[in-house]
Amino acid sequence: MIVTDIKELNEKIQRESQFIDLINLEMNKVIIGQKSMTERLMIGLLSNGHILLEGVPGLAKTLAIKSLANVIKADFSRIQFTPDLLPADLLGTLIYSQKSEEFVVRKGPIFANFILADEINRSPAKVQSALLEAMQEKQVTIGEKTFKLPDPFLVMATQNPIEQEGTYPLPEAQVDRFMLKVVISYPKKEEEKLILRQNISNEMPATNSVISTEDILKARAVVREVYLDEKIENYITDIVFASRFPTEYRLKKFEKLISYGGSPRASINLALAAKAYAFIKRRGYVIPEDIRAVAHDVLRHRIGLTYEAEAENITTEEIINEILNTIEVP
Amino acid sequence: MMKQWFVKYFGIALVALIGLSDWATAQNVEAVSSISADTILPGQQITYEINLKAPEGYLVEWPLWEDTLSKEVEIIRHKDVEQLPLDDKGNVWMRQQLTVTSFDTGVIRIPPIALHFSPKGDTSKYEALSNGLFLRVIPVAIDTSAAFKPIKGIQKAPLTFMEILPWIIGFLGVALIALFLVWYFVKRQRRTTEMPLFEKPKRPPHLTAIEALENLRHERLWQNGKVKEYYSQLTDIVRLYIEQQFHVLAVEMTTDEILSGLKHFSINPEAMQKLSGTLQIADLVKFAKAQPTALENDLSLDHMLDFVKESYGNGQPAEAAFSEENQDKS
């Protein structure tokens, strides 16, 4: 069998994606279980997207992104969002220097490769929008000067699903800027036993830096080259359109349950995430399995439910499942 | 003198004559009233009857009754005025009965009732008075030596037919609806049980699939450069066959999901191998621009034919596989 172009691409991907195994090896030293979270972090990193993480406290969210930053020899900042946080605390500000008798720029913690925005919904909208604007523009203006943010720039924001009092939920338009919304759950019993042993022993394993940020930037370029066939494009648009116009896709029952469906950004991110997933799986082309693997994470925060759906305890997960089970696979 | 005397006595005679004429007219009309009992207890009801005798052709104005006959006598109800046949003297008799009572003790006078009438051919109105009556209302004898009795509760008035009527109509209505529903469902049941007799037996899925595969071979798609279309049709035929034969929703499944879904069926491993290999080649053609050799194209169709022929007898899931799976889950 002759595979034109793709064969070369596959070989290139085999070469360029070797670091994936190294990253996994290092990450597995400190993170037990949560394979999906690590994989999603890699997808975000490779496709230049940001991640919104939802999970109860203590599930190694901070440890994961800190370890990833360490493995990639990158800067890491952790910002705890609180109700009194100001945009300047995040982005930086101008400070008057008595020595030089002029205002100097003091950059904020956002100037790092990896940002953990912990409990993003605890801060008011002005701080949230400052972060989300920086995420979108990849640059920050302090005073009269505009500073580019470092590349790669990955934001992992967390939300606690159990405490809603005194929070400022992210508006739909802001949530849409996150490429993936990952829901993480508790580890399995066996995994928890390993976590327990690791934490009560005297020696805590440490990660080593195995690749540089330049390698990641190179890998990103390769990810963009991953082949996406027209059949897969149609499959993606069918899935997103089914979330917008369910009746046209034999899903009339969702007509009153979905208030709004996925945006064009959903289609773009579904394609990009699928490409990154194929890259992680060492493939030079996207197959329907890749789309299905990332569909939940790309769509769950982009489908709005109506009051009827909430009254009937219907979740976006169920809607996405039904859409995937109804749309014909190419 | 003589003239004065004449005028005086003539006037007196004329007045007397006119008075006599009125008296004579009144004498022709006679009103008589009577009561069914002249002594009653307070609240006891009796019949008050008023009769009027008048020559034929007299116009009588019968009184319009209100609530009372007098201050102490109350009218409970009254019957219509009856007109009796002419007597032998050519008089008309009219009669009306009223049910009356009184709640005041003592001797009560029922006043005469005035009935107005006009003789035939005369527009003047005359009055005939009925006789007055006395009614004795005696108090209830109270035994003061007896002990006080408790207050009686509210007594229910006996149900009348008109009160029960809506219930009867409602009950009949419900019974009719129930009878109609029973009739409808019995008729429908009969129809559905009769239907299969006329239904054309469905064609077995494997025959349809084999025919479609043979047609695909004759279409010579890959020979004309339509390799992608050839593999799309090839997989569509087999996926539809799997869905109809094994009730696995293969049309909406990816290759991995289809293979995983068929694990529960006891299909010959060699046939499964052929299916798996062909689906993978098809994925490469459809999504990775693969160009299989002519031999591979022919073999793919042959493998699919073999799979259909070898698997069509295995429509039921293997019990062993299911029980193992269930044990794992539990």
XYZ file of C-alpha atoms in Angstrom:
660
model
C 0.000 0.000 0.000
C 1.363 3.416 -0.968
C 0.581 6.338 1.298
C 1.654 9.531 -0.398
C 2.714 12.474 1.810
C 1.229 10.877 4.869
C 4.018 8.328 5.024
C 6.587 11.090 5.215
C 4.439 12.957 7.687
C 4.085 9.874 9.841
C 7.852 9.443 9.881
C 8.291 13.090 10.775
C 5.774 12.766 13.571
C 7.481 9.627 14.852
C 10.696 11.661 15.101
C 9.214 14.852 16.492
C 6.899 13.226 19.009
C 9.479 11.189 20.831
C 9.437 13.721 23.648
C 5.845 12.700 24.427
C 7.077 9.467 25.969
C 9.728 11.333 27.929
C 7.177 13.827 29.260
C 4.807 11.012 30.207
C 7.619 9.172 31.938
C 8.572 12.227 33.995
C 4.992 13.195 34.758
C 4.165 9.663 35.868
C 6.863 9.949 38.499
C 4.858 12.533 40.420
C 1.308 12.267 39.112
C -0.376 8.972 39.781
C -3.476 8.331 37.681
C -5.111 11.396 36.082
C -3.815 10.190 32.724
C -6.584 12.059 30.955
C -5.637 15.345 32.655
C -1.974 14.973 31.637
C -3.022 14.104 28.097
C -5.310 17.171 27.933
C -2.488 19.379 29.195
C -0.362 18.074 26.349
C -3.177 18.731 23.860
C -3.464 22.318 25.114
C 0.287 22.757 24.946
C 0.591 21.344 21.424
C -2.390 23.141 19.946
C -1.784 26.474 21.671
C -5.031 26.346 23.626
C -5.924 27.033 27.227
C -7.586 24.686 29.629
C -10.369 25.153 32.141
C -10.161 22.482 34.763
C -13.060 21.551 36.995
C -12.502 19.350 39.970
C -12.646 19.300 43.715
C -9.531 20.453 45.631
C -6.663 18.022 46.134
C -6.636 16.281 42.756
C -3.059 17.325 41.831
C -4.030 20.146 39.503
C -1.259 22.456 40.695
C 1.254 19.643 40.885
C 0.470 18.600 37.325
C 1.057 21.974 35.730
C 4.067 22.695 37.972
C 5.621 19.372 36.991
C 4.875 20.008 33.311
C 6.578 23.403 33.554
C 9.573 21.756 35.167
C 9.751 18.971 32.571
C 9.710 21.573 29.767
C 12.180 23.931 31.451
C 9.582 26.668 31.457
C 8.465 29.410 33.864
C 5.527 28.717 36.042
C 3.222 31.045 38.000
C 0.402 30.187 40.279
C -2.175 32.889 40.855
C -4.794 32.395 43.525
C -7.873 34.319 42.431
C -9.565 36.100 45.332
C -12.412 38.645 45.456
C -9.971 41.514 46.191
C -7.517 40.685 43.362
C -6.963 43.544 40.919
C -5.982 43.383 37.240
C -2.678 45.065 38.113
C -1.869 42.235 40.551
C -2.100 39.907 37.599
C -0.684 41.869 34.682
C 1.779 44.197 36.436
C 1.926 47.955 36.961
C 4.081 51.060 36.742
C 6.046 51.830 39.916
C 7.849 55.096 40.569
C 11.528 54.522 41.137
C 13.120 57.157 43.362
C 16.567 56.089 42.182
C 15.969 56.679 38.498
C 13.232 59.254 39.161
C 10.909 57.663 36.624
C 8.142 55.082 36.415
C 9.378 51.580 35.797
C 7.369 48.573 34.714
C 6.866 45.837 37.269
C 5.591 42.799 35.333
C 2.928 40.670 36.945
C 2.855 36.887 37.400
C 1.156 36.457 34.022
C 4.592 36.720 32.376
C 5.337 33.014 32.543
C 4.998 30.059 30.193
C 2.601 28.162 32.401
C -0.041 29.868 34.489
C -2.239 28.189 37.004
C -5.211 30.482 37.609
C -6.532 28.854 40.709
C -10.282 29.224 41.343
C -10.754 31.743 38.551
C -14.394 32.261 39.480
C -13.487 33.752 42.885
C -12.443 37.072 41.304
C -14.746 39.672 39.827
C -15.260 40.110 36.105
C -12.614 42.828 35.605
C -9.806 40.490 36.715
C -11.223 37.550 34.775
C -11.460 39.636 31.610
C -7.883 40.912 32.097
C -6.635 37.338 32.116
C -8.859 36.179 29.282
C -7.840 39.152 27.145
C -4.193 38.338 27.706
C -4.939 34.712 26.798
C -6.540 35.795 23.546
C -4.140 38.555 22.516
C -0.957 36.896 23.852
C 0.192 40.363 24.909
C -0.260 42.760 27.824
C -0.234 46.562 27.884
C 1.183 48.244 30.995
C 1.119 52.001 30.915
C 2.013 52.940 27.366
C 4.083 49.874 26.585
C 2.820 46.591 25.155
C 4.647 43.420 26.137
C 4.395 40.117 24.349
C 3.743 37.138 26.548
C 6.285 34.312 26.419
C 5.744 31.445 24.009
C 4.530 28.794 24.784
C 1.890 30.373 26.946
C -0.543 27.967 28.545
C -3.175 28.928 31.081
C -4.788 26.288 33.168
C -7.669 27.791 35.132
C -9.455 25.849 37.813
C -13.015 26.017 39.054
C -14.354 24.361 42.123
C -17.715 22.773 41.297
C -18.930 22.430 44.882
C -18.659 25.959 46.306
C -20.779 28.474 44.437
C -21.286 31.053 47.184
C -19.387 34.302 46.635
C -18.218 33.328 43.172
C -18.397 35.149 39.868
C -19.258 32.529 37.228
C -17.435 33.056 33.945
C -19.738 34.408 31.221
C -20.358 32.144 28.224
C -18.297 34.390 25.923
C -15.296 34.130 28.264
C -15.598 30.375 28.785
C -15.580 29.919 25.005
C -11.973 31.176 24.960
C -10.807 28.064 26.753
C -9.999 25.377 24.256
C -10.853 22.526 26.602
C -12.891 22.175 29.737
C -11.613 19.122 31.537
C -13.557 17.569 34.372
C -11.356 15.538 36.658
C -12.580 13.069 39.192
C -11.111 11.202 42.108
C -8.374 8.617 41.477
C -9.129 4.906 41.591
C -8.644 2.958 44.826
C -5.348 1.411 43.718
C -4.100 4.765 42.504
C -5.020 6.400 45.785
C -3.031 3.760 47.673
C 0.037 4.611 45.577
C -0.503 8.342 46.167
C -0.701 7.633 49.884
C 2.519 5.630 49.921
C 4.354 8.207 47.851
C 3.339 11.078 50.108
C 4.144 9.461 53.443
C 7.573 8.226 52.369
C 10.651 10.349 52.995
C 11.618 10.636 49.352
C 9.290 12.577 47.116
C 10.165 11.890 43.482
C 11.198 14.922 41.448
C 10.854 15.540 37.724
C 13.752 16.293 35.402
C 13.771 18.764 32.564
C 13.749 16.696 29.402
C 12.808 19.137 26.656
C 12.899 22.836 25.994
C 10.217 25.305 25.014
C 11.763 25.458 21.529
C 11.003 21.750 21.069
C 7.402 22.449 21.954
C 7.201 25.265 19.417
C 8.666 22.955 16.772
C 6.184 20.234 17.694
C 3.328 22.747 17.396
C 4.291 23.401 13.797
C 4.220 19.659 13.098
C 0.836 19.306 14.775
C -0.563 21.866 12.345
C 0.629 19.622 9.509
C -1.352 16.582 10.700
C -3.691 15.635 7.863
C -7.377 16.276 8.365
C -9.479 14.765 5.604
C -12.610 16.419 4.253
C -14.638 13.512 5.623
C -13.380 14.368 9.099
C -14.129 18.047 8.506
C -17.694 17.073 7.643
C -17.877 14.920 10.750
C -16.747 17.873 12.894
C -19.236 20.290 11.360
C -22.010 17.714 11.692
C -21.296 17.360 15.409
C -21.206 21.121 16.001
C -24.273 21.750 13.848
C -26.155 18.996 15.673
C -25.576 20.969 18.875
C -27.047 24.060 17.197
C -29.902 22.549 15.192
C -30.647 19.183 16.820
C -33.905 18.677 14.907
C -32.038 18.473 11.624
C -29.978 15.598 13.003
C -32.777 13.351 14.303
C -32.407 14.873 17.781
C -35.729 16.686 18.082
C -35.859 15.856 21.787
C -32.963 18.286 22.375
C -34.685 21.195 20.679
C -36.052 22.527 23.957
C -33.061 21.476 26.033
C -30.281 23.331 24.216
C -30.363 27.121 24.461
C -27.256 27.607 22.311
C -24.887 25.244 20.555
C -21.190 25.242 19.788
C -19.676 28.325 18.155
C -17.340 28.260 15.101
C -14.582 28.367 17.722
C -15.858 24.928 18.792
C -15.296 23.543 15.284
C -11.811 25.079 15.089
C -10.820 23.799 18.509
C -12.286 20.364 17.824
C -10.094 20.093 14.723
C -6.988 21.442 16.489
C -7.443 19.243 19.550
C -8.013 16.186 17.335
C -4.802 16.958 15.449
C -2.875 17.251 18.706
C -4.439 14.007 19.934
C -3.411 12.243 16.698
C 0.103 13.625 17.196
C 0.203 12.257 20.747
C -0.899 8.898 19.320
C 1.964 9.203 16.784
C -0.279 9.462 13.748
C 0.004 11.862 10.816
C -3.715 11.919 10.146
C -6.892 12.371 12.125
C -9.411 9.550 12.425
C -12.935 9.697 13.881
C -11.620 8.150 17.119
C -9.575 11.329 17.695
C -12.644 13.518 17.310
C -14.622 11.391 19.727
C -11.750 11.383 22.225
C -11.691 15.178 22.523
C -15.314 16.033 21.725
C -16.491 16.113 25.336
C -13.681 18.382 26.499
C -14.126 20.776 23.583
C -17.926 20.953 23.664
C -19.024 20.644 27.288
C -18.568 24.368 28.050
C -19.848 25.487 24.672
C -23.344 24.019 24.825
C -25.856 26.015 26.842
C -28.727 24.264 28.550
C -32.233 25.631 28.990
C -34.177 25.752 32.240
C -36.138 22.714 31.067
C -32.924 20.716 30.750
C -31.795 21.803 34.203
C -35.201 20.925 35.651
C -34.934 17.471 34.098
C -31.343 17.041 35.353
C -30.016 16.660 31.832
C -26.318 17.441 31.522
C -24.209 18.550 28.570
C -22.381 15.200 28.862
C -25.592 13.339 28.025
C -26.294 15.669 25.119
C -22.783 15.247 23.689
C -23.001 11.457 24.097
C -26.302 11.384 22.259
C -24.963 13.605 19.486
C -21.907 11.353 19.041
C -24.129 8.283 19.028
C -26.433 9.768 16.410
C -24.072 11.372 13.928
C -22.861 8.849 11.369
C -19.161 8.200 11.538
C -17.494 8.679 8.095
C -141.663 76.443 47.173
C -143.107 73.485 45.438
C -140.298 73.621 42.921
C -137.637 73.578 45.649
C -139.238 70.564 47.320
C -139.296 68.676 43.991
C -135.659 69.399 43.198
C -134.581 68.271 46.711
C -136.411 64.951 46.729
C -135.705 64.244 43.081
C -131.958 64.626 43.798
C -132.227 62.307 46.820
C -134.098 59.728 44.763
C -131.536 59.932 41.976
C -128.594 59.450 44.354
C -130.415 56.550 46.025
C -131.089 55.018 42.631
C -127.478 55.265 41.603
C -126.371 53.804 44.993
C -128.870 51.032 44.635
C -127.556 50.263 41.182
C -123.958 49.950 42.553
C -125.191 47.819 45.417
C -127.053 45.607 42.995
C -123.935 45.244 40.837
C -121.816 44.396 43.902
C -124.413 41.903 45.027
C -123.823 39.918 41.854
C -120.158 39.405 42.799
C -119.291 37.491 45.970
C -115.874 36.899 47.540
C -115.459 34.316 50.303
C -112.272 33.359 52.106
C -111.668 30.416 54.412
C -108.850 28.674 56.243
C -108.202 24.955 56.663
C -107.713 25.323 60.461
C -108.403 28.175 62.783
C -105.981 27.074 65.536
C -102.369 26.292 64.806
C -98.956 26.015 66.470
C -96.333 28.650 65.520
C -94.991 27.856 62.055
C -97.649 25.292 61.266
C -98.796 25.615 57.702
C -102.467 25.891 56.717
C -104.338 26.563 53.519
C -106.008 29.890 52.989
C -108.573 29.738 50.208
C -110.269 32.614 48.456
C -113.256 32.061 46.208
C -114.943 34.550 43.928
C -118.285 34.205 42.270
C -119.062 36.561 39.343
C -121.451 36.527 36.409
C -119.989 35.382 33.118
C -118.164 38.088 31.177
C -117.063 40.086 34.272
C -113.464 41.214 34.192
C -111.764 40.398 37.504
C -108.436 41.794 38.693
C -106.995 39.136 40.955
C -104.622 40.439 43.662
C -100.844 39.972 43.219
C -99.543 38.378 46.368
C -96.380 39.439 48.143
C -94.773 37.682 51.129
C -97.531 38.344 53.612
C -101.288 38.410 53.925
C -101.028 40.721 56.933
C -98.285 41.757 59.321
C -98.447 38.420 61.195
C -99.458 35.992 58.439
C -96.767 34.900 55.967
C -97.404 33.371 52.561
C -95.232 30.278 52.002
C -96.389 29.522 48.458
C -99.471 29.925 46.342
C -101.177 27.912 43.647
C -102.475 29.290 40.392
C -105.953 30.777 40.179
C -108.425 28.087 39.149
C -111.538 28.821 37.156
C -114.412 26.435 37.782
C -117.150 25.604 35.261
C -120.225 27.802 35.126
C -122.919 27.021 37.688
C -126.575 26.631 36.795
C -127.111 30.369 37.333
C -124.486 31.280 34.793
C -121.893 32.401 37.372
C -118.186 31.832 37.118
C -116.354 30.591 40.188
C -112.649 31.430 40.655
C -110.488 29.986 43.371
C -106.948 30.278 44.653
C -105.229 28.415 47.498
C -102.358 29.899 49.475
C -100.193 28.083 52.038
C -99.799 30.409 54.969
C -98.404 30.329 58.469
C -97.734 32.575 61.404
C -95.009 32.660 64.016
C -96.696 35.089 66.419
C -98.832 33.630 69.131
C -102.252 34.991 69.991
C -105.368 35.665 68.004
C -104.518 37.085 64.629
C -106.883 38.746 62.258
C -106.659 37.938 58.600
C -108.055 41.034 56.880
C -110.654 40.914 54.077
C -109.115 40.776 50.634
C -110.309 43.349 48.076
C -110.983 41.990 44.595
C -111.660 44.489 41.778
C -113.892 43.759 38.847
C -115.673 45.441 35.922
C -119.093 44.231 34.670
C -119.500 43.284 31.049
C -119.653 46.375 28.823
C -118.774 48.720 31.668
C -115.334 50.288 32.198
C -116.024 51.274 35.822
C -114.203 49.386 38.523
C -116.024 47.889 41.492
C -114.676 46.246 44.603
C -115.784 43.052 46.329
C -114.420 42.367 49.805
C -113.995 38.887 51.150
C -114.795 38.103 54.733
C -112.155 38.657 57.453
C -110.974 35.650 59.459
C -109.435 35.001 62.853
C -106.570 32.615 63.363
C -105.497 31.438 66.761
C -101.810 30.659 67.181
C -101.146 28.830 70.394
C -97.663 28.519 71.891
C -95.941 25.156 72.280
C -96.356 23.744 75.743
C -92.968 23.609 77.470
C -92.235 21.116 80.148
C -90.181 23.277 82.527
C -89.627 20.386 84.904
C -87.688 18.368 82.277
C -83.911 18.633 81.965
C -82.280 20.660 79.175
C -81.574 18.665 76.070
C -78.359 19.163 74.089
C -78.423 21.270 70.968
C -79.099 19.153 67.947
C -76.561 19.139 65.168
C -77.198 20.397 61.690
C -79.453 17.924 59.972
C -78.908 17.057 56.383
C -81.750 17.592 54.103
C -82.632 14.429 52.176
C -81.015 14.291 48.727
C -83.255 15.164 45.866
C -83.123 13.526 42.467
C -81.847 16.740 40.871
C -78.890 16.716 43.234
C -78.009 13.137 42.331
C -78.552 13.640 38.583
C -75.103 15.175 37.750
C -73.416 12.217 39.500
C -75.471 9.727 37.538
C -74.615 11.509 34.255
C -70.912 11.640 35.219
C -70.842 7.955 36.116
C -72.531 7.009 32.860
C -70.084 9.200 30.935
C -67.037 7.555 32.557
C -68.526 4.104 31.953
C -69.097 4.970 28.292
C -65.513 6.250 27.864
C -64.145 3.111 29.560
C -66.248 0.909 27.294
C -65.050 2.842 24.241
C -61.384 2.491 25.282
C -61.786 -1.250 25.890
C -63.421 -1.619 22.490
C -60.701 0.487 20.823
C -57.786 -1.402 22.366
C -59.330 -4.808 21.690
C -59.856 -3.785 18.059
C -56.302 -2.452 17.821
C -54.888 -5.587 19.415
C -56.742 -7.689 16.929
C -55.427 -5.552 14.099
C -51.796 -5.775 15.287
C -52.029 -9.524 15.787
C -53.541 -9.865 12.366
C -50.976 -7.592 10.703
C -48.051 -10.049 10.567
C -50.169 -12.352 8.450
C -50.035 -9.807 5.631
C -46.517 -8.487 6.308
C -43.899 -9.341 3.796
C -41.100 -11.241 5.529
C -37.936 -9.153 5.946
C -34.942 -10.072 3.902
C -32.070 -11.404 6.006
C -29.361 -8.719 6.392
C -26.584 -10.996 5.142
C -28.341 -11.521 1.790
C -28.772 -7.779 1.345
C -25.115 -7.221 2.277
C -23.809 -9.909 -0.086
C -25.891 -8.505 -2.923
C -24.658 -4.959 -2.203
C -21.037 -6.151 -2.086
C -21.398 -7.935 -5.404
C -22.962 -4.822 -6.912
C -20.043 -2.797 -5.592
C -17.619 -5.182 -7.271
C -19.465 -4.695 -10.573
C -19.430 -0.924 -10.246
C -15.596 -1.031 -10.729
C -15.075 2.103 -8.660
C -11.422 1.637 -7.692
C -10.543 0.623 -11.240
C -11.836 4.063 -12.303
C -9.737 5.884 -9.722
C -12.545 6.282 -7.145
C -10.702 4.431 -4.397
C -12.000 6.562 -1.546
C -15.612 6.163 -2.691
C -15.049 2.433 -3.102
C -13.849 2.024 0.493
C -16.553 4.349 1.841
C -19.247 2.211 0.212
C -17.529 -0.992 1.263
C -17.455 0.003 4.933
C -20.975 1.458 4.797
C -22.365 -1.876 3.518
C -20.621 -3.874 6.235
C -21.477 -1.407 8.995
C -25.153 -1.509 8.008
C -25.003 -5.310 7.968
C -23.455 -5.355 11.470
C -26.137 -2.975 12.744
C -28.991 -5.089 11.339
C -27.510 -8.481 12.125
C -25.974 -7.868 15.553
C -27.891 -4.750 16.662
C -24.584 -2.981 17.272
C -24.938 0.659 16.192
C -22.004 0.346 13.819
C -23.045 3.200 11.525
C -22.443 5.651 14.378
C -19.291 3.879 15.626
C -15.604 4.140 14.907
C -13.530 1.121 13.846
C -12.318 0.447 17.393
C -15.834 0.722 18.788
C -17.216 -1.684 16.163
C -14.554 -4.289 16.893
C -15.100 -3.852 20.612
C -18.889 -4.148 20.172
C -18.540 -7.440 18.261
C -16.419 -9.035 20.990
C -19.593 -10.250 22.709
C -20.541 -12.418 19.736
C -18.989 -15.759 19.031
C -17.708 -14.873 15.575
C -14.953 -16.883 14.000
C -11.623 -15.137 14.936
C -10.413 -15.430 11.367
C -13.495 -13.545 10.123
C -12.933 -10.904 12.800
C -9.318 -10.585 11.663
C -10.483 -10.004 8.103
C -12.993 -7.373 9.232
C -10.448 -5.603 11.418
C -7.790 -5.534 8.679
C -10.180 -4.227 6.041
C -11.658 -1.554 8.305
C -8.158 -0.336 9.112
C -7.193 -0.162 5.435
C -10.461 1.659 4.761
C -9.643 4.178 7.521
C -6.253 4.803 5.951
C -7.825 5.326 2.553
C -10.597 7.529 3.853
C -8.604 9.640 6.285
C -4.920 9.323 5.345
C -4.899 9.490 1.540
C -3.678 5.877 1.359
C -3.579 4.250 -2.084
C -3.855 0.468 -1.658
C -2.644 -1.858 -4.397
C -5.099 -3.485 -6.808
C -4.674 -6.758 -4.946
C -5.500 -5.104 -1.631
C -8.608 -3.520 -3.134
C -9.886 -6.874 -4.385
C -8.932 -8.644 -1.204
C -10.729 -6.060 0.933
C -14.017 -6.830 -0.785
C -13.389 -10.584 -0.576
C -12.599 -10.266 3.132
C -15.795 -8.377 3.757
C -17.767 -11.031 1.844
C -16.083 -13.729 3.923
C -16.908 -11.893 7.115
C -20.582 -11.588 6.182
C -20.820 -15.244 5.125
C -19.070 -16.525 8.221
C -20.795 -14.330 10.773
C -24.466 -14.238 9.789
C -25.372 -17.232 11.913
C -24.018 -15.555 15.056
C -26.688 -12.975 15.719
C -26.913 -13.689 19.425
C -24.213 -12.552 21.843
C -22.058 -15.327 23.233
C -23.366 -16.100 26.730
C -19.926 -16.817 28.081
C -18.587 -13.473 26.944
C -21.524 -11.626 28.456
C -21.406 -13.430 31.773
C -17.668 -12.743 32.053
C -18.239 -9.103 31.317
C -21.032 -8.846 33.872
C -18.829 -10.489 36.497
C -16.099 -7.957 35.780
C -18.526 -5.096 36.163
C -19.924 -6.431 39.438
